[in-house]
Tab-separated table of C-alpha atoms and ligand atoms in Angstrom:
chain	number	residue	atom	x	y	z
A	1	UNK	CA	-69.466	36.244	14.446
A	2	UNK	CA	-70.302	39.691	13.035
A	3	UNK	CA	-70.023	40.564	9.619
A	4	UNK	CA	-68.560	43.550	7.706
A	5	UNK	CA	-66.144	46.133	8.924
A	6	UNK	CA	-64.508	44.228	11.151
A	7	UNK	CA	-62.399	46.552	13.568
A	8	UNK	CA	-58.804	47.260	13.097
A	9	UNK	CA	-57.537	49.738	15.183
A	10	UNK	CA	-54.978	47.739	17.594
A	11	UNK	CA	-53.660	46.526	14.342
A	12	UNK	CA	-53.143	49.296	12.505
A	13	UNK	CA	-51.723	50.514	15.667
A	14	UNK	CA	-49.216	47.739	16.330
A	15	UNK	CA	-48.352	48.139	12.337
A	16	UNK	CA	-47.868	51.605	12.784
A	17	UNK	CA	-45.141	51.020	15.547
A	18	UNK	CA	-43.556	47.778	13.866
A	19	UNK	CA	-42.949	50.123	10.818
A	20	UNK	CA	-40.577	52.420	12.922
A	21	UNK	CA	-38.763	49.529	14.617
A	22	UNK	CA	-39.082	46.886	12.209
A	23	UNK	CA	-37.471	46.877	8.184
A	24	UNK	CA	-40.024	47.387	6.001
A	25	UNK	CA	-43.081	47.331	9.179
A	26	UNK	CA	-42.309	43.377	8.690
A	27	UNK	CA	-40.510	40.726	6.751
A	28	UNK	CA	-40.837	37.641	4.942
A	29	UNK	CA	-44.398	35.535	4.222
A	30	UNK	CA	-45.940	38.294	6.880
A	31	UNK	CA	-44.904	41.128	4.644
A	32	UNK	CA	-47.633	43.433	4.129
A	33	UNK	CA	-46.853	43.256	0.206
A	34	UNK	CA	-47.669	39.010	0.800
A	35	UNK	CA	-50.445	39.256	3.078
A	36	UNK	CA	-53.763	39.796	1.627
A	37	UNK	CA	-55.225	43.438	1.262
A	38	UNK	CA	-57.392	43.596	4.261
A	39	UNK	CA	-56.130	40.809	6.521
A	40	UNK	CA	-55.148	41.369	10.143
A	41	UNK	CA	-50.959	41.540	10.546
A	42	UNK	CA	-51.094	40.499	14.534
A	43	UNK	CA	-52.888	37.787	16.645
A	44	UNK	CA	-53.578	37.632	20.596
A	45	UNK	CA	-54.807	34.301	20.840
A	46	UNK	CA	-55.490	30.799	19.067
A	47	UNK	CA	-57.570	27.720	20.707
A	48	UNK	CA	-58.586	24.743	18.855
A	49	UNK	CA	-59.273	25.945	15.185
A	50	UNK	CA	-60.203	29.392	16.288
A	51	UNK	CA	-58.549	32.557	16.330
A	52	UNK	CA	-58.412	35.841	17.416
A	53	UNK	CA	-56.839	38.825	16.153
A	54	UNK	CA	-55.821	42.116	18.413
A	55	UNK	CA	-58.916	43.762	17.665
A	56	UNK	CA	-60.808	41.114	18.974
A	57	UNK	CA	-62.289	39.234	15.871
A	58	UNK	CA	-62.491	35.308	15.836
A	59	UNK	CA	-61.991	33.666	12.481
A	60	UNK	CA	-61.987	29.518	11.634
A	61	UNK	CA	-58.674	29.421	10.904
A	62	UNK	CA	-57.951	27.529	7.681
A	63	UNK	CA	-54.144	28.534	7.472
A	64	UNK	CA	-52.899	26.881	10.890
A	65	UNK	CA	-50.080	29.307	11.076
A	66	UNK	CA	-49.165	28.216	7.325
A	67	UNK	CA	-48.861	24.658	8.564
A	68	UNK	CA	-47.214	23.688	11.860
A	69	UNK	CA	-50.897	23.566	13.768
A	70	UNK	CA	-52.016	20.228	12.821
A	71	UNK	CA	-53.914	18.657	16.160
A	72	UNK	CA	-55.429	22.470	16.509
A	73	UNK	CA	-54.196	25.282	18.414
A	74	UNK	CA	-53.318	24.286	22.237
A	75	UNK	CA	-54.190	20.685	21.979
A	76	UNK	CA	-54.237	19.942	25.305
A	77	UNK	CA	-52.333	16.914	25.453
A	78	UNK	CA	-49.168	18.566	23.716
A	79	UNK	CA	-49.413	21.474	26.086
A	80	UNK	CA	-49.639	19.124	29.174
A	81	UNK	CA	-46.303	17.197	28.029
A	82	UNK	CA	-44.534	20.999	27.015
A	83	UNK	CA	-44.956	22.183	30.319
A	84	UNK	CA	-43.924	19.162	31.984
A	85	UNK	CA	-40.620	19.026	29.887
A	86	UNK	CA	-40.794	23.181	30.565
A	87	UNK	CA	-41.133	22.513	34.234
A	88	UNK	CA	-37.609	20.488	34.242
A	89	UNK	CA	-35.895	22.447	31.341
A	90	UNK	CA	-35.604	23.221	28.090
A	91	UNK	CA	-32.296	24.868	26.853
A	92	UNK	CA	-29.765	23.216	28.771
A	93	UNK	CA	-25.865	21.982	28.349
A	94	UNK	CA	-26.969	18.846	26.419
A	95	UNK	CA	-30.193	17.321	24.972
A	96	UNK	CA	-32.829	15.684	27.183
A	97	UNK	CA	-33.651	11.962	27.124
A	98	UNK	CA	-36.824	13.108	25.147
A	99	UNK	CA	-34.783	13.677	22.190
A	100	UNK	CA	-33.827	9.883	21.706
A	101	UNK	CA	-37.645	8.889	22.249
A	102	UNK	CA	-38.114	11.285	19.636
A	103	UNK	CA	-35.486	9.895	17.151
A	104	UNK	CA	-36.822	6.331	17.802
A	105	UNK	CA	-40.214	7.458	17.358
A	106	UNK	CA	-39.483	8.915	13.939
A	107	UNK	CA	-37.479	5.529	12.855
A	108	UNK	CA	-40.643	3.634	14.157
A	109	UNK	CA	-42.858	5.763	12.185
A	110	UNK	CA	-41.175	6.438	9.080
A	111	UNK	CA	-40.213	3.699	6.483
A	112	UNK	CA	-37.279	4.812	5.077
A	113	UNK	CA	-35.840	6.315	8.497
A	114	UNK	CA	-33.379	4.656	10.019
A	115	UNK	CA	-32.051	7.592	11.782
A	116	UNK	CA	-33.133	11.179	12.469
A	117	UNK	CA	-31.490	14.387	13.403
A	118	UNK	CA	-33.089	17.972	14.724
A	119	UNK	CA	-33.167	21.426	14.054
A	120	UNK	CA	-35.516	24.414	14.049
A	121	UNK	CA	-36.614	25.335	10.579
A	122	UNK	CA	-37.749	23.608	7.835
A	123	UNK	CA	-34.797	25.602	5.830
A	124	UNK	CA	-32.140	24.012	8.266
A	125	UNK	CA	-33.770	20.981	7.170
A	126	UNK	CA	-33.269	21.175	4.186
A	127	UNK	CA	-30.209	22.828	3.586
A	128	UNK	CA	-29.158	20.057	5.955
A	129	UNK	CA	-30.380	17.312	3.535
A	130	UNK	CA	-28.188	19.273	0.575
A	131	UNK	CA	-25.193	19.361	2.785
A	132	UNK	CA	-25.364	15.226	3.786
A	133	UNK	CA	-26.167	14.721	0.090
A	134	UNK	CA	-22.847	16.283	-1.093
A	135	UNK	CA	-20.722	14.660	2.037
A	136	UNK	CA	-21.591	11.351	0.550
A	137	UNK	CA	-20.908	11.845	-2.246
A	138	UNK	CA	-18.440	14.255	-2.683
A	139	UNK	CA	-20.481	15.698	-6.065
A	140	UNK	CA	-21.874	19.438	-6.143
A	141	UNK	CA	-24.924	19.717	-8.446
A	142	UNK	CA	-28.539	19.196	-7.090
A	143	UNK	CA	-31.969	18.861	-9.305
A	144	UNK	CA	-34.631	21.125	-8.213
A	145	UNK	CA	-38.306	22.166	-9.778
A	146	UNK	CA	-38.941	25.111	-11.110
A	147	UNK	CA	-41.022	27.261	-9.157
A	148	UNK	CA	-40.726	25.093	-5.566
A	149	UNK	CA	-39.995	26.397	-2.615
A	150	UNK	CA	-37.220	24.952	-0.163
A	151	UNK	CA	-36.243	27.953	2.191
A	152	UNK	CA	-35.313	31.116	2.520
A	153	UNK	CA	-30.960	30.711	2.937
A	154	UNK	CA	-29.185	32.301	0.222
A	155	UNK	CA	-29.110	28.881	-2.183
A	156	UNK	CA	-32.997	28.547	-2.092
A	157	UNK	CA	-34.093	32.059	-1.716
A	158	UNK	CA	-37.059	33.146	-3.760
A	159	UNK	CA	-35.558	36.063	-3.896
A	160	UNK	CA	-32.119	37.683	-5.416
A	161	UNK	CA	-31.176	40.213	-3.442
A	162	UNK	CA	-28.406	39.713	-0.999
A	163	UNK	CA	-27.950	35.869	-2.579
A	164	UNK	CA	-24.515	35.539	-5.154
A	165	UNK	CA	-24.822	33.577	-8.130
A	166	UNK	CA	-22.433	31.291	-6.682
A	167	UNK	CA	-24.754	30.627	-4.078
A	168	UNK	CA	-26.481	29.044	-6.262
A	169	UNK	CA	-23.938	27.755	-9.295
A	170	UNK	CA	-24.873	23.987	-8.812
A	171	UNK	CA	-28.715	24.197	-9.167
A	172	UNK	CA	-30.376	22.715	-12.089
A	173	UNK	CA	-34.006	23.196	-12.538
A	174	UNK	CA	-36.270	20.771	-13.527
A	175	UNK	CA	-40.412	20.886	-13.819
A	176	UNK	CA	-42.799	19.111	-11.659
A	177	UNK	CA	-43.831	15.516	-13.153
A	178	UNK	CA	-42.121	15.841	-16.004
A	179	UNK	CA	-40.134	12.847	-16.008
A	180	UNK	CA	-38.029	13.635	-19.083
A	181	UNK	CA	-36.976	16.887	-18.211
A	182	UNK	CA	-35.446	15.408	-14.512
A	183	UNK	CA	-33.459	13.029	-16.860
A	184	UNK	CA	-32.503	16.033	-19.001
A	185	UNK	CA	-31.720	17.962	-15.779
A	186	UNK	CA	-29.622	14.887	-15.053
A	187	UNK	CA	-27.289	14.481	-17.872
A	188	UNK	CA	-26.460	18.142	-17.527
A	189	UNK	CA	-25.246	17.905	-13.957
A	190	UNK	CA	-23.497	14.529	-15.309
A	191	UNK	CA	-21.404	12.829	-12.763
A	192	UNK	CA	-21.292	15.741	-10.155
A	193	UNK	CA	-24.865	14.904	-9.626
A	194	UNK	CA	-25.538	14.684	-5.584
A	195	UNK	CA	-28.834	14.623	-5.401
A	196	UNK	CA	-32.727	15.317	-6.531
A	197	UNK	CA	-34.712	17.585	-4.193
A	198	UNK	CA	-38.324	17.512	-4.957
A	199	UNK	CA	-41.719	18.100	-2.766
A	200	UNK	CA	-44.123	14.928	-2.040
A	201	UNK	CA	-46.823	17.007	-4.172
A	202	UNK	CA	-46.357	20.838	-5.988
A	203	UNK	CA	-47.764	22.967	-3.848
A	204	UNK	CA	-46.250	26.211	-5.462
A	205	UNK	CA	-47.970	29.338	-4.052
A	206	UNK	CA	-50.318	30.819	-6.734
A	207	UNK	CA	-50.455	27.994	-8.747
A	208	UNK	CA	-53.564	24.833	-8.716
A	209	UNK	CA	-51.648	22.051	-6.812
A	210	UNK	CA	-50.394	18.976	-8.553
A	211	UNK	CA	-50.724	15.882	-6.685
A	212	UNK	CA	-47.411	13.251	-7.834
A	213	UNK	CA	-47.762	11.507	-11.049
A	214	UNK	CA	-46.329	7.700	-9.768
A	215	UNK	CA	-44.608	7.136	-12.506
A	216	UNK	CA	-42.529	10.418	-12.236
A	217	UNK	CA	-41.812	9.487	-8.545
A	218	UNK	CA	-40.539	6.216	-9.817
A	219	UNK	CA	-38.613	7.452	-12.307
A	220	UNK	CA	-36.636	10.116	-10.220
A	221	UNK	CA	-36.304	6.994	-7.524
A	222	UNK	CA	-34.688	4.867	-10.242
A	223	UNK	CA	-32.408	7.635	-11.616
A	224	UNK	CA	-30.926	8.289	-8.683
A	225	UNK	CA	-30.491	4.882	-8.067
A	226	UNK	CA	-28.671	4.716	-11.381
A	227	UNK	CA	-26.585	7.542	-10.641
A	228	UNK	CA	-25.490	7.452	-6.718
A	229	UNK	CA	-27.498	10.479	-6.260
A	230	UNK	CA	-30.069	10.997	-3.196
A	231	UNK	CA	-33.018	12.040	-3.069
A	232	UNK	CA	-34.537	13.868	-1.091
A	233	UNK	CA	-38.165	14.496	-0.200
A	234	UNK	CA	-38.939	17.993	1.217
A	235	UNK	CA	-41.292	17.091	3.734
A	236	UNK	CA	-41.653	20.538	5.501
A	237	UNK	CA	-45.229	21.147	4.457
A	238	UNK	CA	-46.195	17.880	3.697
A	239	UNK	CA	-44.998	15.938	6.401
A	240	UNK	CA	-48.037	14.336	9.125
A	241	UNK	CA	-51.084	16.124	7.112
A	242	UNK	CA	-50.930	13.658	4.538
A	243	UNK	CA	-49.752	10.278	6.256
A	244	UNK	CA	-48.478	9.130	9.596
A	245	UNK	CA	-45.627	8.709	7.895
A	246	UNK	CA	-43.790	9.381	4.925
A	247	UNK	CA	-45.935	10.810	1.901
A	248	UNK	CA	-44.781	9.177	-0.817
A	249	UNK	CA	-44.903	5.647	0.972
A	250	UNK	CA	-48.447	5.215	-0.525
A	251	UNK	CA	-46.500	5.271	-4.347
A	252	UNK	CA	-43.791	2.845	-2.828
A	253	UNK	CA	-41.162	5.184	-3.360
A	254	UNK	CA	-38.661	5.775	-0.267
A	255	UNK	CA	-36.275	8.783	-0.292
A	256	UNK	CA	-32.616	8.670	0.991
A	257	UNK	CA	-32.897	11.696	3.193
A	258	UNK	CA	-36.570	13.807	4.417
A	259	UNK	CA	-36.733	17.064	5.729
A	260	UNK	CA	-39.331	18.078	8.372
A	261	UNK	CA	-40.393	20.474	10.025
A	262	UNK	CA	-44.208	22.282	10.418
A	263	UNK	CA	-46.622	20.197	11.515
A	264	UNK	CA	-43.768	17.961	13.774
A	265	UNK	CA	-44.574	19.968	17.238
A	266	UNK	CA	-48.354	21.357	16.743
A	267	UNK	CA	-46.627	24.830	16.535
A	268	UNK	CA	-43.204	24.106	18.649
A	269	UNK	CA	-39.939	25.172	16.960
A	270	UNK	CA	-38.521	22.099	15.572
A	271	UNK	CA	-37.073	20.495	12.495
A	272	UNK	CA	-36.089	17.195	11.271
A	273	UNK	CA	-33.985	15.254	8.988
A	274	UNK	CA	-34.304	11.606	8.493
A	275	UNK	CA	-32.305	9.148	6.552
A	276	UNK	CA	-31.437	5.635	4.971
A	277	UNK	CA	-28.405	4.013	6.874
A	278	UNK	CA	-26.535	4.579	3.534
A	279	UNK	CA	-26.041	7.913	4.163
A	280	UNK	CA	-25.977	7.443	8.337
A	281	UNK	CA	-22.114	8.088	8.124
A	282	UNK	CA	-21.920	10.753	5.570
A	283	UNK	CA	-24.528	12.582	8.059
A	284	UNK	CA	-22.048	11.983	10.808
A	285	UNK	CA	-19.340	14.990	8.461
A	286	UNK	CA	-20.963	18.054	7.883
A	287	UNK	CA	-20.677	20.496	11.118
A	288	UNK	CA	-24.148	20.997	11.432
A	289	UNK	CA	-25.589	22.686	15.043
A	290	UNK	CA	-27.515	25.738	16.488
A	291	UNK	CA	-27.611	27.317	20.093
A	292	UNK	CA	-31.278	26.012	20.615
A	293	UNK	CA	-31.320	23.080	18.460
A	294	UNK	CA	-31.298	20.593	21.002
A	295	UNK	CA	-34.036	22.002	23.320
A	296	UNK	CA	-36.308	19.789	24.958
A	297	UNK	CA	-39.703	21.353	25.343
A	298	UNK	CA	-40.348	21.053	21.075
A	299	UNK	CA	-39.006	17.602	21.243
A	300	UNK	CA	-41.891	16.561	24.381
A	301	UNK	CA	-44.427	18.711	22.449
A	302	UNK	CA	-43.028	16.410	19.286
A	303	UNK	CA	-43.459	13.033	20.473
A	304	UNK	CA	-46.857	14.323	22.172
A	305	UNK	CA	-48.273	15.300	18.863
A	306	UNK	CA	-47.184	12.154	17.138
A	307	UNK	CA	-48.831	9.949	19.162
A	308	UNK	CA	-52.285	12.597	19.409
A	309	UNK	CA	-52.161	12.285	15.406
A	310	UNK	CA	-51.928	8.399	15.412
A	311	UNK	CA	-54.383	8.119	18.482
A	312	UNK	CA	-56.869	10.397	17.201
A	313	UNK	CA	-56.309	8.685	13.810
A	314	UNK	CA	-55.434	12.521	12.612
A	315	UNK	CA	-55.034	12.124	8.962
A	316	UNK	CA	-58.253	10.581	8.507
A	317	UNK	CA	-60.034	13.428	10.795
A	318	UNK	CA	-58.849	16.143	8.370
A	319	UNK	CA	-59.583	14.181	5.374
A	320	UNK	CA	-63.207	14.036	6.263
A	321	UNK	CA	-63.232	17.711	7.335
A	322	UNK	CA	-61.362	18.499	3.770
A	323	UNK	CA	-63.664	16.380	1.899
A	324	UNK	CA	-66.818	18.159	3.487
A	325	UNK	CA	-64.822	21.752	2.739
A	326	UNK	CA	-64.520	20.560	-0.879
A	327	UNK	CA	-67.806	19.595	-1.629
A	328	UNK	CA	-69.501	22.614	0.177
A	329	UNK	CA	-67.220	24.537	-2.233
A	330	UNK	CA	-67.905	23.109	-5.419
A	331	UNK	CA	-71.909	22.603	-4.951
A	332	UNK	CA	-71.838	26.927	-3.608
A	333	UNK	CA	-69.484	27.840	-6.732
A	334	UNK	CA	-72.153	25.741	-9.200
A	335	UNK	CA	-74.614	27.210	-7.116
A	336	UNK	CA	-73.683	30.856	-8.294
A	337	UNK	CA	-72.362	30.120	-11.414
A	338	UNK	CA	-68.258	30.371	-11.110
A	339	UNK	CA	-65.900	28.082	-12.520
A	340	UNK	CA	-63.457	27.495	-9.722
A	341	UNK	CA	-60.433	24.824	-9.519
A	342	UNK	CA	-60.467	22.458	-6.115
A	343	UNK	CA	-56.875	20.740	-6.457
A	344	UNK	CA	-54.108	19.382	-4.045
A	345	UNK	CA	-55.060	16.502	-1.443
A	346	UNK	CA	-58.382	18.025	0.354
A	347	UNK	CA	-56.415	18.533	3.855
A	348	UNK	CA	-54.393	20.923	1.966
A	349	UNK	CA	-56.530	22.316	-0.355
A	350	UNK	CA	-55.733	25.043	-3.397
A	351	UNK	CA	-58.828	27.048	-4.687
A	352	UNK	CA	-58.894	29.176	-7.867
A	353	UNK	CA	-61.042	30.829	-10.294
A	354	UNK	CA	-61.018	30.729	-13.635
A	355	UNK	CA	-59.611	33.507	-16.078
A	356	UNK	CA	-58.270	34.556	-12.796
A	357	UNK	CA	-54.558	34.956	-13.872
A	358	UNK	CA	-53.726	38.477	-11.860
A	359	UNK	CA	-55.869	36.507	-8.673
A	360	UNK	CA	-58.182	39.581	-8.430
A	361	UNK	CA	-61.180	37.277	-7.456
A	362	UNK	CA	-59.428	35.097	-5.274
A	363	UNK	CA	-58.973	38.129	-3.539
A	364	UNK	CA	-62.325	39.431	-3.326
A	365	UNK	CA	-63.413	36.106	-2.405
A	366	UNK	CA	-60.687	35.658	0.695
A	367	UNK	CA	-61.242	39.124	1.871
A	368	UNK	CA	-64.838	38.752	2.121
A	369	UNK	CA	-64.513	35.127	3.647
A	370	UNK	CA	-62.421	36.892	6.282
A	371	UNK	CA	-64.965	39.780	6.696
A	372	UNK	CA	-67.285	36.466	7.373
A	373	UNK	CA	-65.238	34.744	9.844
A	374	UNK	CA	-63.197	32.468	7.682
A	375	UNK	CA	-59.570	33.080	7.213
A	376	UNK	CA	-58.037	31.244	4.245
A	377	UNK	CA	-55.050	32.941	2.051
A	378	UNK	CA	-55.879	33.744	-2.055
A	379	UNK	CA	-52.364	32.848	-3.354
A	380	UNK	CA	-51.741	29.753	-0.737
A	381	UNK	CA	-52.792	26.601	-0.142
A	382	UNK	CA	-54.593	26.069	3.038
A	383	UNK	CA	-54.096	24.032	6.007
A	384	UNK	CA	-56.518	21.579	8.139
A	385	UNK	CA	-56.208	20.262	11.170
A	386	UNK	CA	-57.859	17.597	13.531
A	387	UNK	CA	-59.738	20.444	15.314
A	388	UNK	CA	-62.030	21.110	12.172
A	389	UNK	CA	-65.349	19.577	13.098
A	390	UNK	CA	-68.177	19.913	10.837
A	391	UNK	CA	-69.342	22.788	12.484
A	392	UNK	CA	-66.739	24.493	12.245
A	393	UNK	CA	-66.486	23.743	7.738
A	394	UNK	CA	-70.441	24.543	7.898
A	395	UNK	CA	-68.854	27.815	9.216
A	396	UNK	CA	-66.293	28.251	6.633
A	397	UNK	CA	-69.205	27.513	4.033
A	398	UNK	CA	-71.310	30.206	5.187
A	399	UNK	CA	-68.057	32.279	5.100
A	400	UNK	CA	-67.161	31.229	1.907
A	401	UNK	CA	-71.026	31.513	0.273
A	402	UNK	CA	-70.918	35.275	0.918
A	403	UNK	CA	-67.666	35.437	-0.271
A	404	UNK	CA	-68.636	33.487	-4.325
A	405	UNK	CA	-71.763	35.686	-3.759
A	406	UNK	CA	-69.360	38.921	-3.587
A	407	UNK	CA	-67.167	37.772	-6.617
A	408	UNK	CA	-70.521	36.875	-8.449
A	409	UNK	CA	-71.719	40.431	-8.090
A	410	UNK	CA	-68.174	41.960	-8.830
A	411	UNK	CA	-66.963	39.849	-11.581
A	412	UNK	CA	-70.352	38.088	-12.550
A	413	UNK	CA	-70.394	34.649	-13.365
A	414	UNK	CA	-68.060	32.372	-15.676
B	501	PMP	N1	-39.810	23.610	2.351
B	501	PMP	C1	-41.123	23.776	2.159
B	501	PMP	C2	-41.834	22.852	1.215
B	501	PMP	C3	-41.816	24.781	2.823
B	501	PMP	O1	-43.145	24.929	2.632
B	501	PMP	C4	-41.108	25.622	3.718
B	501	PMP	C5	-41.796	26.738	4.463
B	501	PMP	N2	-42.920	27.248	3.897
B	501	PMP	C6	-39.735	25.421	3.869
B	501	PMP	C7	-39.111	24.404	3.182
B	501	PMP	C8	-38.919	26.294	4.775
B	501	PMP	O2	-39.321	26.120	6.094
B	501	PMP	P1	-39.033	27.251	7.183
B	501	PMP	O3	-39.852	28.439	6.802
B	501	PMP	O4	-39.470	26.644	8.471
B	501	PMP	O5	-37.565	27.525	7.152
């Protein structure tokens, strides 16, 4: 891997072209404005947990396309059961068999599911959840934290423009793990309260990562058992990284409804909701569809990954890879002197520095990673997958020593 002054020039080529075709050169999380200064905009290929931009450079990739690579890129056992289903076809006048196998699977897998349903997004997913929420029971308002992010449709949207404030009239806002101020959040919505959306851990982007507090996933279990309200686990980001399956099951707390999506397919587009059999009828109302929403290739790729993650005995593969990351980190940051936070479960980990508020050395420190052949984001958590060996984190921590070395020099030590 070379160092320094890595090439750009298809990139800033391709850029150049997107910006005359393409709103604002791109759109969303790959907006220039979100990516970091410095980082490549397009890719040409991925294998394992390797990849290559258009000029050529290979990174470690420690983002895994923000989360739906999980086995590694191509793992060759989804791709073999892909093209089989690809081979026989994928978009056709009704679902394949493969999509019962994969409901079943999901019931078999995931203790509070005793039914699923599919889609592409994680925001279908969830807006999906919101909408079987409020056909059961027939009440409007829904609990939400501060700060978390569910989607991008108009009643989750980070962002304002183009969004009415109806759209979003019967959200209440709540913070993360604080118990009292879900209860407070509660007695506002009173009894047009359908449900309490909330992510297995807060994984905010820009913010250190806060892993559940038990006894605030208890106590928004019990309320809405109080109340009649669901509640529903966003899942997208979460969902087979952290368990096989659900990721609150460790606490003992069971949602009513989960949405999935990400790491479901290894990278094929596909989304999931799954549910309690209280709310199997309710979920049976809402007219909820999409053109491609029953193809069959994601749903083979789906139940191909599933069983690679349990076979392979995924989670614990990128726990060990994550733990080795985190340590690397912490002994290289002591090392040179900077006070960095490690937080959020190590397969997903969250890195900051101290005093680091407008995330000017989180920068540095990504940028130069990347010039070094690591590519991890400043202002999101990161992503491993089953394909990190310890070769490839002893990579990533000779990436990542040049990189505390460069933000040692630039911002000294502290
Ligand atoms: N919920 C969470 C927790 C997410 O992280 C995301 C995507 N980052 C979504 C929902 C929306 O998923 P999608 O982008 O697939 O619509």
């Amino acid at each position: 891997m070379s160092l320094i002054g890595r090439l750009r020039t298809n990139d800033d080529a391709l850029r150049k072209r997107a910006t005359a075709v393409i709103p604002g050169g791109m759109y969303g999380h790959q907006h220039t404005a979100l990516l970091p200064p410095g980082f490549p905009q397009f890719f040409e290929r991925a294998d394992g947990c390797r990849i290559w931009d258009v000029d050529g450079n290979e990174y470690v990739d420690l983002l895994c396309s923000f989360g739906p690579i999980v086995a590694g890129h191509r793992h060759p056992k989804v791709e073999e059961a892909a093209a089989a289903q690809l081979a026989r076809g994928d978009c056709q006048n009704g679902p394949s068999p493969v999509m019962v196998e994969l409901a079943e699977l999901l019931v078999e897998r995931i203790a509070h599911a005793d039914w699923a349903m599919f889609a592409k997004n994680g925001t279908d997913a969830t807006t999906m959840c919101v909408t079987i929420a409020r056909a059961a029971t027939g009440r409007r308002k829904v609990l939400v934290a501060r700060g978390a992010y569910h989607g991008a449709a108009p009643w989750c949207s980070p962002r304002r423009d183009g969004t009415t404030l109806e759209d979003r009239a019967h959200l209440i806002k709540y913070r993360y793990n604080d118990l009292a101020s879900v209860e407070e959040a509660a007695d506002r919505a009173g009894d047009d309260l359908a449900a309490v959306l909330v992510s297995p851990f807060r994984h905010d982007a820009g913010f250190d990562q806060e892993l559940p507090d038990p006894g605030f996933a208890r106590g928004v279990r019990q309320l809405c058992d109080r109340t009649g309200a669901a509640l529903i686990l966003d899942e997208v980001r979460t969902g087979f990284r952290l368990n096989h399956g659900g990721s609150w099951e460790w606490l003992g707390v069971e949602p009513d409804l989960a949405a999935w999506s990400k790491a479901l397919a290894n990278g094929y587009p596909i989304a999931a909701v799954t549910g309690t059999d209280s709310l199997r009828e309710a979920a049976t109302r809402p007219f909820v569809t999409g053109s491609f929403w029953f193809s069959a290739v994601p749903m083979a790729a789906a139940v191909a990954n599933l069983d690679v993650l349990r076979d392979e005995d995924g989670v614990a593969r990128m726990e060990r890879a994550g733990a080795r990351l985190r340590q690397g980190l912490a002994d290289q940051a002591s090392t040179y002197g900077l006070s960095i936070n490690q937080t959020g479960p190590v397969q997903m980990p969250y890195l900051s520095f101290a005093a680091d508020e407008d995330h000017e050395r989180g920068s540095v420190f990504s940028v130069t990673a990347l010039e070094h052949g690591a590519y991890l984001h400043p202002g999101h958590n990161w992503f491993l997958c089953t394909a990190h060996g310890d070769e490839d984190i002893d990579r990533v921590l000779t990436a990542t020593d040049a990189a505390f070395a460069q933000v040692r020099r630039q911002f000294g030590d502290g």
